């Protein structure tokens, strides 16, 4: 992306707005499925596993797009601590978006469960079968889900701060294309 670009590329925006509702849905599907022992549990986990793996593929594509095409510069008048918070929180979001599905996949591998995507379509294990490792990854999946939820809420607050209070073009850099 050239330094004069003021907006994210159409592909970056498509990936952002496809992934945002899917990630929020995954957080609620995850919380909902552990809260029930009814048949809804089976339905929710049958959605949770393949959707999580689809998000893993999307975040890989998104990281590649980000590395090759860059991002529009932040406004010159943005204070240094805010610039740092924006960059650090975006990096954290990328790390959590990749870590959550990888940990989900690894924890099922450690438990010895097949990672079923759809019908006979299975993924190979990515971690050795080990009950202690399963316990560790299972707890990590929960704690990182809380961290992801909290970071998304902060990100939402920051996006609204830019869009409604600072009105500095940061919100529209992701919300719409260049005119
Ligand atoms: C963006 C990706 C993902 C998000 C945001 C996410 C989120 C969550 C959340 C919030 C929970 C509930 C945790 C709790 O309250 O203890 C959960 C549980 C779980 N997740 Fe994920 N998850 C993701 C990807 C995956 C993937 C890819 C898999 C497997 C391939 C997976 C497998 C599981 C399993 C097995 C449980 C526990 C179900 C149970 O105990 O009944 N997750 N997930
Ligand atoms: C699960 C929900 C979301 C996730 C995981 C997420 C993730 C991200 C990430 C990683 C970036 C940095 C892009 C980059 O530099 O490559 C970003 C940028 C942005 N997001 Fe989100 N986002 C979410 C929801 C939202 C929502 C709901 C809004 C608006 C209300 C929003 C508005 C923005 C804006 C305005 C930017 C551009 C910031 C900049 O110029 O640096 N995001 N988002």
Short mmCIF file of C-alpha atoms and ligand atoms in Angstrom, two decimals:
data_model
loop_
_atom_site.label_atom_id
_atom_site.label_comp_id
_atom_site.label_asym_id
_atom_site.label_seq_id
_atom_site.Cartn_x
_atom_site.Cartn_y
_atom_site.Cartn_z
CA UNK A 1 0.00 0.00 0.00
CA UNK A 2 1.46 3.42 -0.91
CA UNK A 3 2.04 5.87 2.00
CA UNK A 4 -0.64 8.22 0.60
CA UNK A 5 -3.45 5.65 1.01
CA UNK A 6 -5.95 6.73 3.65
CA UNK A 7 -8.09 3.56 3.71
CA UNK A 8 -7.56 -0.17 4.16
CA UNK A 9 -7.63 -2.15 0.89
CA UNK A 10 -10.96 -3.72 -0.16
CA UNK A 11 -9.58 -7.20 0.69
CA UNK A 12 -8.47 -6.04 4.18
CA UNK A 13 -11.91 -4.50 4.78
CA UNK A 14 -13.73 -7.59 3.47
CA UNK A 15 -11.68 -9.81 5.80
CA UNK A 16 -12.18 -7.45 8.79
CA UNK A 17 -15.96 -7.27 8.39
CA UNK A 18 -16.36 -10.98 7.62
CA UNK A 19 -14.28 -12.04 10.60
CA UNK A 20 -15.64 -9.56 13.19
CA UNK A 21 -19.20 -11.03 13.39
CA UNK A 22 -17.87 -14.59 13.11
CA UNK A 23 -15.46 -14.09 16.04
CA UNK A 24 -18.18 -12.52 18.18
CA UNK A 25 -20.48 -15.46 17.24
CA UNK A 26 -17.72 -17.95 18.20
CA UNK A 27 -17.36 -16.36 21.66
CA UNK A 28 -21.10 -16.67 22.28
CA UNK A 29 -21.35 -20.17 20.73
CA UNK A 30 -18.42 -21.28 22.96
CA UNK A 31 -19.95 -19.80 26.12
CA UNK A 32 -23.39 -21.20 25.18
CA UNK A 33 -22.14 -24.71 24.51
CA UNK A 34 -20.33 -25.09 27.84
CA UNK A 35 -23.41 -23.78 29.64
CA UNK A 36 -25.70 -26.60 28.49
CA UNK A 37 -25.82 -30.39 28.66
CA UNK A 38 -28.84 -30.51 26.33
CA UNK A 39 -28.70 -31.62 22.69
CA UNK A 40 -27.89 -28.01 21.81
CA UNK A 41 -24.34 -28.80 23.02
CA UNK A 42 -23.79 -31.22 20.11
CA UNK A 43 -25.22 -28.76 17.57
CA UNK A 44 -23.16 -25.85 18.90
CA UNK A 45 -19.87 -27.78 18.96
CA UNK A 46 -20.57 -29.08 15.44
CA UNK A 47 -20.67 -25.39 14.37
CA UNK A 48 -17.83 -24.27 16.69
CA UNK A 49 -15.12 -26.63 15.35
CA UNK A 50 -15.36 -26.01 11.56
CA UNK A 51 -16.09 -22.30 12.01
CA UNK A 52 -13.00 -21.98 14.24
CA UNK A 53 -10.85 -23.73 11.63
CA UNK A 54 -12.31 -21.48 8.88
CA UNK A 55 -11.31 -18.47 11.03
CA UNK A 56 -7.78 -19.88 11.31
CA UNK A 57 -7.52 -19.94 7.49
CA UNK A 58 -8.99 -16.43 7.26
CA UNK A 59 -6.56 -15.00 9.83
CA UNK A 60 -3.61 -16.52 7.92
CA UNK A 61 -4.85 -14.83 4.72
CA UNK A 62 -5.44 -11.62 6.66
CA UNK A 63 -1.97 -11.57 8.23
CA UNK A 64 -0.48 -12.15 4.76
CA UNK A 65 -2.54 -9.24 3.35
CA UNK A 66 -1.48 -7.00 6.24
CA UNK A 67 2.22 -7.83 5.85
CA UNK A 68 2.26 -7.35 2.07
CA UNK A 69 -0.11 -4.37 1.76
CA UNK A 70 0.47 -2.57 5.11
CA UNK A 71 -2.07 -0.19 6.65
CA UNK A 72 -2.93 3.50 6.19
CA UNK A 73 -0.92 5.79 8.52
CA UNK A 74 -2.55 6.90 11.77
CA UNK A 75 -3.37 10.66 11.99
CA UNK A 76 -0.29 12.85 12.68
CA UNK A 77 -1.95 14.56 15.66
CA UNK A 78 -2.66 11.28 17.49
CA UNK A 79 -0.80 11.29 20.87
CA UNK A 80 2.05 8.75 21.19
CA UNK A 81 0.38 6.66 23.95
CA UNK A 82 -2.76 6.29 21.78
CA UNK A 83 -0.66 5.25 18.76
CA UNK A 84 1.09 2.68 20.91
CA UNK A 85 -2.24 1.40 22.32
CA UNK A 86 -3.68 1.09 18.78
CA UNK A 87 -0.69 -0.85 17.45
CA UNK A 88 -0.31 -3.08 20.53
CA UNK A 89 -4.04 -3.90 20.65
CA UNK A 90 -4.15 -4.74 16.93
CA UNK A 91 -1.15 -7.05 17.35
CA UNK A 92 -2.85 -8.66 20.36
CA UNK A 93 -6.04 -9.18 18.32
CA UNK A 94 -4.04 -10.90 15.56
CA UNK A 95 -2.26 -13.14 18.12
CA UNK A 96 -5.54 -14.09 19.84
CA UNK A 97 -7.38 -14.65 16.52
CA UNK A 98 -4.69 -17.19 15.56
CA UNK A 99 -4.14 -18.69 19.05
CA UNK A 100 -7.79 -19.48 19.82
CA UNK A 101 -8.40 -21.94 16.92
CA UNK A 102 -4.90 -23.45 17.24
CA UNK A 103 -5.46 -24.09 20.96
CA UNK A 104 -8.94 -25.52 20.27
CA UNK A 105 -7.45 -27.92 17.71
CA UNK A 106 -4.47 -28.81 19.94
CA UNK A 107 -6.63 -29.42 23.04
CA UNK A 108 -8.88 -31.87 21.18
CA UNK A 109 -5.70 -33.59 19.85
CA UNK A 110 -4.31 -33.82 23.42
CA UNK A 111 -7.62 -35.31 24.60
CA UNK A 112 -7.45 -37.93 21.85
CA UNK A 113 -10.62 -36.70 20.14
CA UNK A 114 -10.78 -36.49 16.36
CA UNK A 115 -11.26 -32.94 15.08
CA UNK A 116 -14.32 -33.54 12.91
CA UNK A 117 -15.09 -30.76 10.44
CA UNK A 118 -18.00 -32.14 8.44
CA UNK A 119 -19.12 -35.75 7.98
CA UNK A 120 -16.01 -37.93 7.49
CA UNK A 121 -13.72 -34.88 7.09
CA UNK A 122 -11.20 -34.97 9.99
CA UNK A 123 -8.06 -32.98 10.78
CA UNK A 124 -4.87 -34.72 11.93
CA UNK A 125 -3.76 -34.26 15.59
CA UNK A 126 -1.31 -31.38 16.20
CA UNK A 127 -0.41 -32.26 19.83
CA UNK A 128 0.52 -35.50 21.61
CA UNK A 129 -2.23 -37.31 23.53
CA UNK A 130 -1.69 -36.26 27.15
CA UNK A 131 -4.29 -35.53 29.82
CA UNK A 132 -2.21 -32.85 31.60
CA UNK A 133 -1.57 -31.05 28.34
CA UNK A 134 -5.32 -31.23 27.61
CA UNK A 135 -6.13 -29.66 31.02
CA UNK A 136 -3.64 -26.85 30.40
CA UNK A 137 -4.90 -26.09 26.88
CA UNK A 138 -8.56 -26.34 27.95
CA UNK A 139 -7.97 -23.69 30.65
CA UNK A 140 -5.96 -21.56 28.21
CA UNK A 141 -8.83 -21.72 25.66
CA UNK A 142 -11.16 -20.24 28.31
CA UNK A 143 -8.75 -17.55 29.58
CA UNK A 144 -7.74 -16.41 26.11
CA UNK A 145 -11.44 -16.27 25.14
CA UNK A 146 -11.94 -13.79 28.04
CA UNK A 147 -8.86 -11.83 26.86
CA UNK A 148 -10.19 -11.77 23.27
CA UNK A 149 -13.62 -10.62 24.41
CA UNK A 150 -12.10 -7.83 26.56
CA UNK A 151 -9.78 -6.69 23.73
CA UNK A 152 -12.67 -6.66 21.24
CA UNK A 153 -14.70 -4.47 23.65
CA UNK A 154 -11.79 -2.03 24.04
CA UNK A 155 -11.32 -2.04 20.25
CA UNK A 156 -15.01 -1.26 19.75
CA UNK A 157 -14.78 1.61 22.26
CA UNK A 158 -11.66 2.96 20.50
CA UNK A 159 -13.33 2.69 17.06
CA UNK A 160 -16.33 4.68 18.35
CA UNK A 161 -14.00 7.23 20.01
CA UNK A 162 -12.33 7.80 16.62
CA UNK A 163 -15.63 7.83 14.71
CA UNK A 164 -17.75 9.98 17.02
CA UNK A 165 -15.36 12.11 19.11
CA UNK A 166 -12.01 12.56 17.29
CA UNK A 167 -13.59 12.28 13.80
CA UNK A 168 -10.09 11.82 12.40
CA UNK A 169 -10.77 9.39 9.52
CA UNK A 170 -9.56 6.26 11.37
CA UNK A 171 -13.08 4.84 11.58
CA UNK A 172 -13.80 5.40 7.88
CA UNK A 173 -10.40 3.89 6.95
CA UNK A 174 -11.97 0.53 7.84
CA UNK A 175 -15.66 1.34 7.40
CA UNK A 176 -15.61 2.38 3.73
CA UNK A 177 -13.42 2.70 0.64
CA UNK A 178 -11.60 5.76 -0.68
CA UNK A 179 -13.83 8.24 -2.51
C1 LIG B 1 -11.79 -17.98 16.99
C2 LIG B 1 -11.80 -19.22 17.40
C3 LIG B 1 -12.43 -19.69 18.67
C4 LIG B 1 -13.07 -19.01 19.69
C5 LIG B 1 -13.28 -17.50 19.81
C6 LIG B 1 -13.48 -19.99 20.67
C7 LIG B 1 -14.16 -19.70 21.84
C8 LIG B 1 -14.56 -20.62 22.79
C9 LIG B 1 -15.21 -20.33 24.03
C10 LIG B 1 -15.61 -18.92 24.50
C11 LIG B 1 -15.41 -21.49 24.69
C12 LIG B 1 -16.06 -21.65 26.08
C13 LIG B 1 -14.96 -21.70 27.09
C14 LIG B 1 -15.43 -21.85 28.52
O1 LIG B 1 -16.35 -21.14 28.93
O2 LIG B 1 -14.85 -22.69 29.23
C15 LIG B 1 -14.90 -22.56 23.87
C16 LIG B 1 -14.93 -23.91 24.21
C17 LIG B 1 -14.48 -24.91 23.39
N1 LIG B 1 -13.89 -24.76 22.15
FE1 LIG B 1 -13.49 -23.03 21.19
N2 LIG B 1 -13.12 -21.25 20.24
C18 LIG B 1 -12.48 -21.11 19.03
C19 LIG B 1 -11.98 -22.13 18.23
C20 LIG B 1 -12.09 -23.49 18.51
C21 LIG B 1 -11.64 -24.56 17.65
C22 LIG B 1 -11.00 -24.38 16.27
C23 LIG B 1 -11.92 -25.73 18.28
C24 LIG B 1 -11.67 -27.15 17.85
C25 LIG B 1 -11.27 -27.54 16.67
C26 LIG B 1 -12.54 -25.40 19.55
C27 LIG B 1 -12.98 -26.32 20.46
C28 LIG B 1 -13.60 -26.03 21.66
C29 LIG B 1 -14.02 -27.05 22.62
C30 LIG B 1 -13.87 -28.56 22.47
C31 LIG B 1 -14.56 -26.33 23.70
C32 LIG B 1 -15.13 -26.93 24.99
C33 LIG B 1 -16.49 -27.54 24.77
C34 LIG B 1 -17.02 -28.18 26.05
O3 LIG B 1 -16.33 -28.23 27.07
O4 LIG B 1 -18.18 -28.61 25.99
N3 LIG B 1 -12.64 -24.02 19.65
N4 LIG B 1 -14.39 -22.00 22.72
C1 LIG B 2 -14.35 -9.38 16.73
C2 LIG B 2 -14.34 -8.14 16.39
C3 LIG B 2 -13.18 -7.41 15.78
C4 LIG B 2 -11.87 -7.79 15.58
C5 LIG B 2 -11.21 -9.11 15.95
C6 LIG B 2 -11.19 -6.67 14.96
C7 LIG B 2 -9.84 -6.66 14.61
C8 LIG B 2 -9.18 -5.60 14.04
C9 LIG B 2 -7.76 -5.56 13.72
C10 LIG B 2 -6.76 -6.68 13.98
C11 LIG B 2 -7.50 -4.35 13.18
C12 LIG B 2 -6.15 -3.84 12.71
C13 LIG B 2 -6.10 -3.92 11.22
C14 LIG B 2 -4.68 -3.92 10.73
O1 LIG B 2 -3.90 -3.02 11.10
O2 LIG B 2 -4.36 -4.85 9.98
C15 LIG B 2 -8.74 -3.60 13.15
C16 LIG B 2 -8.87 -2.31 12.67
C17 LIG B 2 -10.02 -1.56 12.78
N1 LIG B 2 -11.24 -1.99 13.29
FE1 LIG B 2 -11.66 -3.81 14.01
N2 LIG B 2 -12.08 -5.64 14.77
C18 LIG B 2 -13.32 -6.06 15.27
C19 LIG B 2 -14.48 -5.32 15.30
C20 LIG B 2 -14.60 -4.01 14.93
C21 LIG B 2 -15.81 -3.20 15.06
C22 LIG B 2 -17.14 -3.74 15.62
C23 LIG B 2 -15.50 -1.95 14.60
C24 LIG B 2 -16.35 -0.73 14.52
C25 LIG B 2 -17.32 -0.40 15.30
C26 LIG B 2 -14.11 -1.97 14.18
C27 LIG B 2 -13.43 -0.91 13.64
C28 LIG B 2 -12.12 -0.91 13.24
C29 LIG B 2 -11.43 0.26 12.68
C30 LIG B 2 -12.03 1.65 12.49
C31 LIG B 2 -10.12 -0.16 12.39
C32 LIG B 2 -9.01 0.70 11.77
C33 LIG B 2 -8.03 1.12 12.82
C34 LIG B 2 -6.78 1.71 12.21
O3 LIG B 2 -6.83 2.51 11.26
O4 LIG B 2 -5.69 1.39 12.69
N3 LIG B 2 -13.59 -3.24 14.40
N4 LIG B 2 -9.75 -4.38 13.67
#
